[in-house]
mmCIF file of C-alpha atoms in Angstrom:
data_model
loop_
_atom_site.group_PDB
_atom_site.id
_atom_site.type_symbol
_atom_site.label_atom_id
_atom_site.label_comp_id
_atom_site.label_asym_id
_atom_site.label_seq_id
_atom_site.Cartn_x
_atom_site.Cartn_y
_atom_site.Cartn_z
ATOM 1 C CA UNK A 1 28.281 11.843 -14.925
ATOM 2 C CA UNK A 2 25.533 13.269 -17.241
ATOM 3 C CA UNK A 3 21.749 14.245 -16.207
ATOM 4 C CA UNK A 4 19.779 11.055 -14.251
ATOM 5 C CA UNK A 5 16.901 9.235 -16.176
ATOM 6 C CA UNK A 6 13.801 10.931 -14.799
ATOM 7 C CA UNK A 7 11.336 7.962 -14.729
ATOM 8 C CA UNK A 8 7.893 9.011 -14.845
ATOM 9 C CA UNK A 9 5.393 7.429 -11.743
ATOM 10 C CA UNK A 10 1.946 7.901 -12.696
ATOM 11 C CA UNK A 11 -0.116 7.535 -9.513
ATOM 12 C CA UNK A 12 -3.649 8.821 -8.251
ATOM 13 C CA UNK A 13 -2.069 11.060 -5.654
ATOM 14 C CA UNK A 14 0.755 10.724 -3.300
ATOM 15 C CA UNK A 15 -0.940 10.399 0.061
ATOM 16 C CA UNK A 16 0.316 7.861 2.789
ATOM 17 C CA UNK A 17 -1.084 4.588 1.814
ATOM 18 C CA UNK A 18 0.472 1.609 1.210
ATOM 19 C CA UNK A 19 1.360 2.080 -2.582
ATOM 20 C CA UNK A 20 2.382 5.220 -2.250
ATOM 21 C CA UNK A 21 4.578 4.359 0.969
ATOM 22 C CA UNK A 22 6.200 1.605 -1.558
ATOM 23 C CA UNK A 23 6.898 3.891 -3.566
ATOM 24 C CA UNK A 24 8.424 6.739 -1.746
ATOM 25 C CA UNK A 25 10.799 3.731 -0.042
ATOM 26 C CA UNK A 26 12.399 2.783 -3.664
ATOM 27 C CA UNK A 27 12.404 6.660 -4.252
ATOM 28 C CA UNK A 28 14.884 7.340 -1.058
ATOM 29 C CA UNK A 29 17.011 4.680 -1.277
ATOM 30 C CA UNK A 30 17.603 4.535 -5.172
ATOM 31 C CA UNK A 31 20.478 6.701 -6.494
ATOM 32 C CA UNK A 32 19.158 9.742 -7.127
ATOM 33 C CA UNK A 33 22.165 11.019 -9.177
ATOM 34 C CA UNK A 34 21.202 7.915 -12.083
ATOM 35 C CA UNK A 35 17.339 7.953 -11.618
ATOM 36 C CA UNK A 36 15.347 10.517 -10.705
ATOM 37 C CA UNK A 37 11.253 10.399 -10.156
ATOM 38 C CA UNK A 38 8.664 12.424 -11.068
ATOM 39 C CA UNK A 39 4.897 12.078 -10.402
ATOM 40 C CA UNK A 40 1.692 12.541 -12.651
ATOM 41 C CA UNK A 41 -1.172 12.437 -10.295
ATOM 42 C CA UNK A 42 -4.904 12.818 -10.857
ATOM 43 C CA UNK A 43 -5.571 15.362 -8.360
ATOM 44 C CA UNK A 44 -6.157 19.465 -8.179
ATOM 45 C CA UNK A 45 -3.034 21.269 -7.818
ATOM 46 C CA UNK A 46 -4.521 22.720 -4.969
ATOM 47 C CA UNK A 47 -4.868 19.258 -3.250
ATOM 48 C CA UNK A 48 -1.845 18.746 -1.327
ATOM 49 C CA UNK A 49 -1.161 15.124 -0.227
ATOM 50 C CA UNK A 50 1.183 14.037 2.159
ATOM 51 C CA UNK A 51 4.338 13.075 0.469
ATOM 52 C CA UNK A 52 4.793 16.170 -1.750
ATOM 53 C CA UNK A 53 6.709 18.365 0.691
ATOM 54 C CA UNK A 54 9.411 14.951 0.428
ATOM 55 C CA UNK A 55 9.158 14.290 -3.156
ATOM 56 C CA UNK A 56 10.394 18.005 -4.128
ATOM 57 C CA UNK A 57 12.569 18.111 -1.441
ATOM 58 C CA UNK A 58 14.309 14.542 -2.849
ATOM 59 C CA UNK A 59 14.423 16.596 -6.147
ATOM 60 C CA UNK A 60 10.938 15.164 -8.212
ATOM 61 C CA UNK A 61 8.104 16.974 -9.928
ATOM 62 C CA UNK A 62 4.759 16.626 -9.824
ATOM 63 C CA UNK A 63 2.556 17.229 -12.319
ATOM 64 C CA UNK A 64 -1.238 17.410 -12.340
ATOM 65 C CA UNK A 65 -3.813 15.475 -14.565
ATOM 66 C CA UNK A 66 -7.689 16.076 -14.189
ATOM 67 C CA UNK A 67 -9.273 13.188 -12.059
ATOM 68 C CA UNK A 68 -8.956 9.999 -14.401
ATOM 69 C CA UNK A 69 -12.206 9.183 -16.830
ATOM 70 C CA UNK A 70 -11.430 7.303 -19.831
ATOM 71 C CA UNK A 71 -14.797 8.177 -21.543
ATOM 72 C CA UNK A 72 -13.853 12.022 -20.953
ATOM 73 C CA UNK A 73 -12.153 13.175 -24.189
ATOM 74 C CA UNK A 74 -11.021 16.299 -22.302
ATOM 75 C CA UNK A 75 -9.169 13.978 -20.007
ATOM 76 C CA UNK A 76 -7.512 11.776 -23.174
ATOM 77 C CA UNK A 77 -6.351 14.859 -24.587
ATOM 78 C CA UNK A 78 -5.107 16.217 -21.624
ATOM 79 C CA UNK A 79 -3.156 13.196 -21.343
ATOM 80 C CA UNK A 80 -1.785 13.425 -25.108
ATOM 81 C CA UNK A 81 -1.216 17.061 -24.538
ATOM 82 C CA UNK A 82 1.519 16.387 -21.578
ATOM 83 C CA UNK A 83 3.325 13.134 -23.879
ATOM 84 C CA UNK A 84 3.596 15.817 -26.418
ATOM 85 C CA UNK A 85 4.976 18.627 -24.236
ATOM 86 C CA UNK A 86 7.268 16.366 -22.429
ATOM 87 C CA UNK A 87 9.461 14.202 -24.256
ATOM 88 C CA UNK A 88 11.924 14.105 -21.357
ATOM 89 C CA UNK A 89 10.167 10.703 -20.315
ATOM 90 C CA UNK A 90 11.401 7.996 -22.128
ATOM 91 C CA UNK A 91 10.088 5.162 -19.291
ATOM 92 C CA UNK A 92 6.496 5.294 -17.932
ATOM 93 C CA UNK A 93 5.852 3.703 -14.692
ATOM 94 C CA UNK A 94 1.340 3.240 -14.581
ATOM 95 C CA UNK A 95 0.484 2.416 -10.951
ATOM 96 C CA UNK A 96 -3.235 2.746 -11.581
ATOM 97 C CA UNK A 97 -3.737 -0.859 -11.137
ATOM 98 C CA UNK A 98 -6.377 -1.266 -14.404
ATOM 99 C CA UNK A 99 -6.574 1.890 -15.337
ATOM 100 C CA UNK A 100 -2.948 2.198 -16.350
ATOM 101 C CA UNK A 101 -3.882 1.228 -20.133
ATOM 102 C CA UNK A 102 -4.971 5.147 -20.545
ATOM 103 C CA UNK A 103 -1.863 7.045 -19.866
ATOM 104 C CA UNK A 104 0.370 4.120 -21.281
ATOM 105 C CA UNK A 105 -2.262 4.336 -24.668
ATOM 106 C CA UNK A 106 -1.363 7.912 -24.624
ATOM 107 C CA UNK A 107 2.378 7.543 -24.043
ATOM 108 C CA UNK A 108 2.688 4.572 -27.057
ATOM 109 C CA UNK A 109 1.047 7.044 -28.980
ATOM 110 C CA UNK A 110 3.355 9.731 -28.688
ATOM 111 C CA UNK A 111 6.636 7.246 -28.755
ATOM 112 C CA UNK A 112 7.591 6.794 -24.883
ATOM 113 C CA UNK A 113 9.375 3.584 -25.008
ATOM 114 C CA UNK A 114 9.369 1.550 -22.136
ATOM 115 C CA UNK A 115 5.960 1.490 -20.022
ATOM 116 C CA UNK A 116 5.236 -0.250 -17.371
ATOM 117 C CA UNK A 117 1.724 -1.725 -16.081
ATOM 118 C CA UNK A 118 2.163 -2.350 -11.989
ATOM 119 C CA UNK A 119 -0.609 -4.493 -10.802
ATOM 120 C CA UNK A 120 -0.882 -4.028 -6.940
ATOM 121 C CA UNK A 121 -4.105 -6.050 -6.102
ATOM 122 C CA UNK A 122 -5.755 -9.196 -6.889
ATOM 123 C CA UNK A 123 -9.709 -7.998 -7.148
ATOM 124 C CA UNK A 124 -11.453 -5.201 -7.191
ATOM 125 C CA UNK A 125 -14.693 -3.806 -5.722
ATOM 126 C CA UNK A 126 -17.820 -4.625 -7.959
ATOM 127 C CA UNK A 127 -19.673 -1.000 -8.111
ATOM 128 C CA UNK A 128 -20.937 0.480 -10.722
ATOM 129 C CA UNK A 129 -16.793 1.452 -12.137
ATOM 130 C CA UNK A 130 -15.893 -2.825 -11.941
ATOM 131 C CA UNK A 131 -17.367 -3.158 -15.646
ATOM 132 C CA UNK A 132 -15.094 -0.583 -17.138
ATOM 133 C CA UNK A 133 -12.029 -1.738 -14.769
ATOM 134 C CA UNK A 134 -12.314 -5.037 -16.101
ATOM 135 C CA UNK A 135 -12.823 -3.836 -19.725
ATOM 136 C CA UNK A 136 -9.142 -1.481 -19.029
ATOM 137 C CA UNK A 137 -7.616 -4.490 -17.688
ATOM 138 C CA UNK A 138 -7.665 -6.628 -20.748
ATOM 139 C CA UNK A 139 -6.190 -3.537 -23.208
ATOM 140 C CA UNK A 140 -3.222 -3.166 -20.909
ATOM 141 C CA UNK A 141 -1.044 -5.729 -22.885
ATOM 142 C CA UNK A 142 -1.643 -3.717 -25.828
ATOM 143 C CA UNK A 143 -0.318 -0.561 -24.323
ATOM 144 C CA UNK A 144 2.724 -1.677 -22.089
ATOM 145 C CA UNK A 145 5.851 -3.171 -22.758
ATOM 146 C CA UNK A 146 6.531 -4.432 -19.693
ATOM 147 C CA UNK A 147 4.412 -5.880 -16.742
ATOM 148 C CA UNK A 148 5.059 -5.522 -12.986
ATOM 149 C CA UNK A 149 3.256 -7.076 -9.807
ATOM 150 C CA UNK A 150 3.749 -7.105 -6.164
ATOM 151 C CA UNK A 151 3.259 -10.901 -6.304
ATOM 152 C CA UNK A 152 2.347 -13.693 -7.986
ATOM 153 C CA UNK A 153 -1.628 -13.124 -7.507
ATOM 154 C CA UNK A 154 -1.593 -9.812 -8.471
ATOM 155 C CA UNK A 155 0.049 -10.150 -11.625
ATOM 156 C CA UNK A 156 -2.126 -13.174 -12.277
ATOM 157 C CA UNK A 157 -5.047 -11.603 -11.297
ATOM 158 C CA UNK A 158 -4.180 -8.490 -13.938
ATOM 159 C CA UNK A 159 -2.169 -9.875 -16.665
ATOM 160 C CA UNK A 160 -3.617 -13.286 -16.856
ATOM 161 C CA UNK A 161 -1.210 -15.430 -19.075
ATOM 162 C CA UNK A 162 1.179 -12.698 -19.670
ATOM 163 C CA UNK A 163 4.497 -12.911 -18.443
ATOM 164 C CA UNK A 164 5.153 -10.381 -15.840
ATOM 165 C CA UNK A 165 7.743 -9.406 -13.528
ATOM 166 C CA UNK A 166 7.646 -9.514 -9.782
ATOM 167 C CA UNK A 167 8.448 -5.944 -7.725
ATOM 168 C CA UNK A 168 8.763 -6.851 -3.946
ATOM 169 C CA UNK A 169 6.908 -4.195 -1.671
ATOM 170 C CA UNK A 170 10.310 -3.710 -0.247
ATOM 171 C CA UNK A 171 10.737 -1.238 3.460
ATOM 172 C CA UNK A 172 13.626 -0.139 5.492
ATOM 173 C CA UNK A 173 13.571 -2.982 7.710
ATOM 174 C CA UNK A 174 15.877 -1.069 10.105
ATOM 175 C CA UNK A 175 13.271 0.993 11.147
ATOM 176 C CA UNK A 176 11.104 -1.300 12.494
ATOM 177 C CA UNK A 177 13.686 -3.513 14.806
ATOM 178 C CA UNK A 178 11.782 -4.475 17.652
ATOM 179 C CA UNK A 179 13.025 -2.061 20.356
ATOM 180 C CA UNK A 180 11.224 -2.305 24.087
ATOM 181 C CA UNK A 181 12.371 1.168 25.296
ATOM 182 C CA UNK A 182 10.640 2.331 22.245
ATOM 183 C CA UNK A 183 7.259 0.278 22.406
ATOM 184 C CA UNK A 184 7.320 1.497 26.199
ATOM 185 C CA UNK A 185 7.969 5.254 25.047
ATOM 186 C CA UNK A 186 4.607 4.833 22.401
ATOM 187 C CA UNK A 187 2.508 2.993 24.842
ATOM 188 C CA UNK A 188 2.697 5.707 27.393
ATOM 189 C CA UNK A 189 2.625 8.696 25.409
ATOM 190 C CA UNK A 190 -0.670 6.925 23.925
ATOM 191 C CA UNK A 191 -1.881 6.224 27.502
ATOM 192 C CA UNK A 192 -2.071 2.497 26.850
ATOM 193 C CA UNK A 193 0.251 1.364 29.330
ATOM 194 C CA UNK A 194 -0.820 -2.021 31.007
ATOM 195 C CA UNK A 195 -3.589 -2.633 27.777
ATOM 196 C CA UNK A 196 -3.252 -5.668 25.554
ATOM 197 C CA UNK A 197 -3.024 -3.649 22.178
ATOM 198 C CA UNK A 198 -4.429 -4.893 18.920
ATOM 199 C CA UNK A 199 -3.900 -2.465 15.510
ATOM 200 C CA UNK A 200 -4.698 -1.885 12.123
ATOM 201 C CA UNK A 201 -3.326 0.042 9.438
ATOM 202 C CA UNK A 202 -4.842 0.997 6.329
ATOM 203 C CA UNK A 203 -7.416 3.403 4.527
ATOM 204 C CA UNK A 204 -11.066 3.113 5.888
ATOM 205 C CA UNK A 205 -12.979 1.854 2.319
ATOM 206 C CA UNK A 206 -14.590 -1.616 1.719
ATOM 207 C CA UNK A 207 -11.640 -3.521 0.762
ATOM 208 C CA UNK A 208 -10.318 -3.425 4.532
ATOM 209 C CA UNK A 209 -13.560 -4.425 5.996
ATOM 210 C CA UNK A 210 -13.338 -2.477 9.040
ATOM 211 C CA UNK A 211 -17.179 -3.720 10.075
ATOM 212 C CA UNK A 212 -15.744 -7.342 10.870
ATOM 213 C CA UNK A 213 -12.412 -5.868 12.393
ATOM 214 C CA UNK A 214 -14.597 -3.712 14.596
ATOM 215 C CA UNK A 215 -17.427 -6.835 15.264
ATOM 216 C CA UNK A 216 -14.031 -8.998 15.729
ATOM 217 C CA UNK A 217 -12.472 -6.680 18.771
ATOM 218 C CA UNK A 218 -16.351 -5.998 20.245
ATOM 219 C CA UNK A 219 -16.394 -9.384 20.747
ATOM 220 C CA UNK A 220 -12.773 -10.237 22.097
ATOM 221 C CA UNK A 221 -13.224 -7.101 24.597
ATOM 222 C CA UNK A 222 -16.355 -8.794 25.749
ATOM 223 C CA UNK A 223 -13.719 -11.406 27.436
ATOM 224 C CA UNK A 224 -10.741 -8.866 27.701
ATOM 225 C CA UNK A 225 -11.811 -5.751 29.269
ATOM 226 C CA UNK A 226 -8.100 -4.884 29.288
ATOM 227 C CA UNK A 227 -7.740 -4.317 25.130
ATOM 228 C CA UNK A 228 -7.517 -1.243 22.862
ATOM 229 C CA UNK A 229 -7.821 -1.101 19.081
ATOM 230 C CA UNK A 230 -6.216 1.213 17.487
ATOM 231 C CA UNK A 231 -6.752 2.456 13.754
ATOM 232 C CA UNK A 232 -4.543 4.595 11.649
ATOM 233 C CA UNK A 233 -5.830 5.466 8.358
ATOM 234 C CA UNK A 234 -8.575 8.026 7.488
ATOM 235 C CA UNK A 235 -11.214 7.639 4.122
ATOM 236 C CA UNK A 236 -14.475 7.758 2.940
ATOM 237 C CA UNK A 237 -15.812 5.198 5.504
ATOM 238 C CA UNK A 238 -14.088 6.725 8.913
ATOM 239 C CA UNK A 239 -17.294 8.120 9.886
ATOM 240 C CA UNK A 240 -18.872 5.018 9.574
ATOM 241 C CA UNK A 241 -16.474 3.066 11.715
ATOM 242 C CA UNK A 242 -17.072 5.787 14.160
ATOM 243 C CA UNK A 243 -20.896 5.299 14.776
ATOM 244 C CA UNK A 244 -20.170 1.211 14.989
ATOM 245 C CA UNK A 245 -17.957 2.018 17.870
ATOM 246 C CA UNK A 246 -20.238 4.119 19.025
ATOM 247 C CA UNK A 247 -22.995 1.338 18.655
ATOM 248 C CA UNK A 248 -21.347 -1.244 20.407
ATOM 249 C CA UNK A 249 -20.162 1.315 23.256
ATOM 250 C CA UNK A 250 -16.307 1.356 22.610
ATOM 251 C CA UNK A 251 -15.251 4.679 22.540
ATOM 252 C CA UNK A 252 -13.448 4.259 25.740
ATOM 253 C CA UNK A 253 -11.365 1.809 24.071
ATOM 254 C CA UNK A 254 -10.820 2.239 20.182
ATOM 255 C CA UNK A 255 -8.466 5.307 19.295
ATOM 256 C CA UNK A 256 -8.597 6.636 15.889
ATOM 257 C CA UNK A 257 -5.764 8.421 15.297
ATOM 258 C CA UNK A 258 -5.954 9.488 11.338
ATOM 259 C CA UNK A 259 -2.881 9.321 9.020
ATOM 260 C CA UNK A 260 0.355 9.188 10.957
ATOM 261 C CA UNK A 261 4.644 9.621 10.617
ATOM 262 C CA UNK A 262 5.410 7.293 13.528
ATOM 263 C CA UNK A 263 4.193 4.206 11.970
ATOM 264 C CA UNK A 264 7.473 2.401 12.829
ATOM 265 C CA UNK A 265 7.190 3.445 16.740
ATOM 266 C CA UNK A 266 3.248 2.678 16.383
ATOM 267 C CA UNK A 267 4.063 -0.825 15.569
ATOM 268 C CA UNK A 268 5.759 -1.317 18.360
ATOM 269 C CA UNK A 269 3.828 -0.228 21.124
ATOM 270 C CA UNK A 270 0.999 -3.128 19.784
ATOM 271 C CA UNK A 271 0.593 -6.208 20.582
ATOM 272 C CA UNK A 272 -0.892 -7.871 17.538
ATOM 273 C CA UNK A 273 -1.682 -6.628 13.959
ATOM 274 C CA UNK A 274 -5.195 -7.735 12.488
ATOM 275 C CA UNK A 275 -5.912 -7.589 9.051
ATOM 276 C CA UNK A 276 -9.368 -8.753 7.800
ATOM 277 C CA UNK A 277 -9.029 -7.409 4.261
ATOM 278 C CA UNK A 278 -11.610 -8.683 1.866
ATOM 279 C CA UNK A 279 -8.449 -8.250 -1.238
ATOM 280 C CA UNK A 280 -5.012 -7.363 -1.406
ATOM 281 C CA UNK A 281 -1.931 -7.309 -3.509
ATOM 282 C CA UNK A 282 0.630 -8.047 -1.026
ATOM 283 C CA UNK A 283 0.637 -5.742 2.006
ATOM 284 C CA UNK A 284 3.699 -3.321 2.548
ATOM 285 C CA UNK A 285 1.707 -2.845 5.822
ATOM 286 C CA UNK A 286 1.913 -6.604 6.634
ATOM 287 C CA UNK A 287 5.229 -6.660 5.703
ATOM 288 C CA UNK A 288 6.160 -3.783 8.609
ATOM 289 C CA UNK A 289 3.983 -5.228 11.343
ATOM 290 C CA UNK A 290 6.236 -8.533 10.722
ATOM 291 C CA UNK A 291 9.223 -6.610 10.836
ATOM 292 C CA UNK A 292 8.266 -5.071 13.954
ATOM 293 C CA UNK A 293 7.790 -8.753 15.173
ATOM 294 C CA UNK A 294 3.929 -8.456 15.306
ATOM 295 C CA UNK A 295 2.156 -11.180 15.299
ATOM 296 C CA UNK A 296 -0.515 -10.768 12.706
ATOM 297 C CA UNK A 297 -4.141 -12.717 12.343
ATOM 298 C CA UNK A 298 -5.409 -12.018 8.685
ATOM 299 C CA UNK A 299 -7.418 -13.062 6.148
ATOM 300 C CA UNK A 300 -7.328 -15.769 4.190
ATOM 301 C CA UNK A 301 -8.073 -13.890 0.770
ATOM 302 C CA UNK A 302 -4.810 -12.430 1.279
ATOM 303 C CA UNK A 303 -1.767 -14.311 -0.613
ATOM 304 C CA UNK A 304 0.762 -17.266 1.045
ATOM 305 C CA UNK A 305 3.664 -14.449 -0.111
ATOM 306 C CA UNK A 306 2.941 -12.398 2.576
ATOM 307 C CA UNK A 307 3.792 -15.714 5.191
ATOM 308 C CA UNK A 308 6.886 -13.912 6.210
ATOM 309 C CA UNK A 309 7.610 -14.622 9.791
ATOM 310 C CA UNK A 310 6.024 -18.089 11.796
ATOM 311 C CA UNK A 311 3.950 -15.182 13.919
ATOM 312 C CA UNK A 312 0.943 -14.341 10.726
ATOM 313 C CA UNK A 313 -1.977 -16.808 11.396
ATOM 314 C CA UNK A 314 -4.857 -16.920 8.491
ATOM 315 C CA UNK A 315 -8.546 -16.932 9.562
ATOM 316 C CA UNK A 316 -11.091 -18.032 6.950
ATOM 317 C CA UNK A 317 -13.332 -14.819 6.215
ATOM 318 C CA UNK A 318 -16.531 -16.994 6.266
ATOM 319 C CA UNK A 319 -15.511 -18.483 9.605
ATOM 320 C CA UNK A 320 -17.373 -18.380 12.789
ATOM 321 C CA UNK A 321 -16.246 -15.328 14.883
ATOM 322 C CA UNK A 322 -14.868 -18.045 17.528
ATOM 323 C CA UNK A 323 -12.724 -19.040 15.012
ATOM 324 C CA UNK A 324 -10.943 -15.278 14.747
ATOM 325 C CA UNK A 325 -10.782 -14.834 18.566
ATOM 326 C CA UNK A 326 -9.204 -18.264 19.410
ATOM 327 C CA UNK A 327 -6.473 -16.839 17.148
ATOM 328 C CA UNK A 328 -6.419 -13.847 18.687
ATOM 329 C CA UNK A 329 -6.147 -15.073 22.159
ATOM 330 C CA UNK A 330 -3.394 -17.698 21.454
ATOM 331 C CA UNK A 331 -1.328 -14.744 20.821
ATOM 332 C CA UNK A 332 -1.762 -12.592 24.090
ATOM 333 C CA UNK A 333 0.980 -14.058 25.739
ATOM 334 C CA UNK A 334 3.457 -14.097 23.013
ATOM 335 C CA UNK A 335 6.796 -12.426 23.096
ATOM 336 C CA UNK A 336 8.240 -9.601 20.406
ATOM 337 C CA UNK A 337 11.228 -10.737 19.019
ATOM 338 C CA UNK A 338 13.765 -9.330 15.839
ATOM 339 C CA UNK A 339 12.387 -10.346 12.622
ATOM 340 C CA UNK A 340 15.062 -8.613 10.635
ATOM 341 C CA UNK A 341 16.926 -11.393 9.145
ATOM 342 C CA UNK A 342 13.509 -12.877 8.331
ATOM 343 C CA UNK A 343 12.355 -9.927 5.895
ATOM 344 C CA UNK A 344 16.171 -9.681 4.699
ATOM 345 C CA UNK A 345 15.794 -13.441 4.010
ATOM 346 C CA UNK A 346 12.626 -13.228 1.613
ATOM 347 C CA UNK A 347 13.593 -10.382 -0.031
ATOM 348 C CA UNK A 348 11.933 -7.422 0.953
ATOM 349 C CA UNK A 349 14.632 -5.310 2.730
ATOM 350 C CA UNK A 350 14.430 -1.955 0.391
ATOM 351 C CA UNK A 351 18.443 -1.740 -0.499
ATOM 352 C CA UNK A 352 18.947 -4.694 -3.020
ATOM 353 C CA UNK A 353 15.313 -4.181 -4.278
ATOM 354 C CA UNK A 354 16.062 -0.642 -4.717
ATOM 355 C CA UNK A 355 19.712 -1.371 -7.238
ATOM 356 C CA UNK A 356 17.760 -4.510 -8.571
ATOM 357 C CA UNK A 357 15.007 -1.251 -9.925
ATOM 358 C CA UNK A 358 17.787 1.217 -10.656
ATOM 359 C CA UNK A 359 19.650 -1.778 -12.843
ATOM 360 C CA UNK A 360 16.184 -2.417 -14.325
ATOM 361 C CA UNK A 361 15.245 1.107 -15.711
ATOM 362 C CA UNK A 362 18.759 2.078 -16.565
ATOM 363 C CA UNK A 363 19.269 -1.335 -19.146
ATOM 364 C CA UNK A 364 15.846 -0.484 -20.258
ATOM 365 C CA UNK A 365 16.376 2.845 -21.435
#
């Protein structure tokens, strides 16, 4: 067997969110001896993010581009300059949601054959970057020869009328098999024993809307002095969060406990997963609190896809608070059961999605 096809992932940086945990669970389980990743992040090689330690260790490289600005010619031609220095890559994988059409425009240009566009949201915020974003969004079709999306939305959302192809947010569903000796392990170690538990996973920016999720639980542990949130994510608006909870006199009972490895045995030591979200692509986190047999109150801006198990209940954002803890509430008796078939069932157990990827770059090449 000759050298693998190293495919190249062009990401922001490799830290543990939910893209980047995607894409790490495709990268262990695909055959490493036909297709091999690499990474081109956006980041200071002196910035090291969580997943790099793995993504050597699994046999990728990771390269370093300045932090993305289309109207920087410094940055275009330090993109150029790495097409041109490495014609190893002859597939392009742009997670950069509409930003991708600047490194695939520089990898058309210096003859990289396949490149992919993966849309993983359906919106974006609107500061001061959403006119250029949208402008980037509409030259990707010009730049890619093939289109990717976590779901239907998403690719809608980014490719409009173009025909695109779907990419599940696939995870080791194994790993998060409802276990009680492990959910009693994690509830003690986290001194939460006895405490009706309600979590959230994801990075602290707008697009979560942690100021409801916080307003939300003030307001059920009004009625339930017995509940603890816990968060697990860090970003720019942590500190933020921080002085709410503060505000509304909480400390004793929201943890923040930053980026963590034990997501799997987090999930199970809660008792429901609430996701307010004002966008998303389709979850990979909502996909692992169902797997863990969560029940889960969310959003409504958040797509019907995700409706993997009969225990994820939509709220309207724009409803009255009621609304959200009525939902809440009709889940604090409910019992954890194993979801597994259920995520093997719609398609997002990582194994087949992984060979359906490794079929899909190898005919491709």
């Amino acid at each position: 067997m000759g050298e693998p096809i190293r495919v190249l992932q062009v990401v922001t940086h490799m830290n543990r969110g939910g893209l980047e945990t995607m894409l790490m669970n495709y990268y262990r389980n695909i055959d490493r001896s036909k297709i091999q990743f690499d990474f081109l992040t956006h980041r200071p090689e002196n910035e090291k993010k969580d997943y790099d330690d793995e993504i050597r260790s699994l046999g990728g490289k990771i390269y370093h581009m300045p932090v993305l600005n289309p109207f920087s010619p410094s940055y275009m031609k330090s993109l150029d300059k790495f097409f041109k220095e490495h014609k190893e890559y002859q597939i392009v994988h742009s997670h950069l949601d509409c930003l991708s059409a600047y490194p695939l425009k520089a990898a058309k240009k210096n003859g990289v054959p396949v490149r992919i566009a993966h849309s993983h949201n359906t919106s974006q915020e609107r500061n001061l970057k959403y006119l250029i974003k949208d402008y980037s969004k509409r030259q990707i079709p010009k730049y890619a020869t093939h289109l990717f999306a976590c779901g239907q939305e998403a690719g809608k959302w980014m490719f409009g009328k173009h025909k695109f192809q779907i990419m599940n947010n696939a995870i080791d569903a194994k790993k998060f098999i409802y276990n009680e000796e492990v959910r009693m392990e994690k509830r003690k170690e986290l001194g939460i024993e006895g405490k009706f538990v309600i979590g959230h996973v994801g990075r602290f920016n707008l697009q979560k809307n942690h100021e409801f999720l916080i307003h939300c639980f003030e307001a059920f542990a009004e009625k339930n002095s017995d509940t603890v949130l816990l968060l697990i994510g860090n970003g720019d608006l942590q500190e933020r969060a921080k002085l709410q909870v503060k505000a509304y006199d909480l400390e004793d009972n929201v943890r923040f406990l930053g980026l963590r490895e034990d997501i799997p045995q987090l999930l199970q030591a809660m008792d429901l997963f609430l996701f307010p979200s004002l966008f998303e692509g389709l979850p990979v986190t909502l996909v692992e609190a169902q797997a863990a047999g969560l029940p889960c109150v969310i959003s409504d801006t958040i797509t019907d896809e995700i409706m993997i198990t009969d225990r994820i209940s939509k709220v309207p954002l724009d409803a009255d608070i009621n609304q959200w803890l009525d939902v809440i509430s009709s889940y604090k008796q409910s019992p954890r059961k194993d979801t597994m078939s259920e995520i093997v069932e719609h398609g997002f157990d990582i194994e087949k999605n992984a060979r359906w990827l490794e079929e899909f770059y190898i005919n491709e090449k």
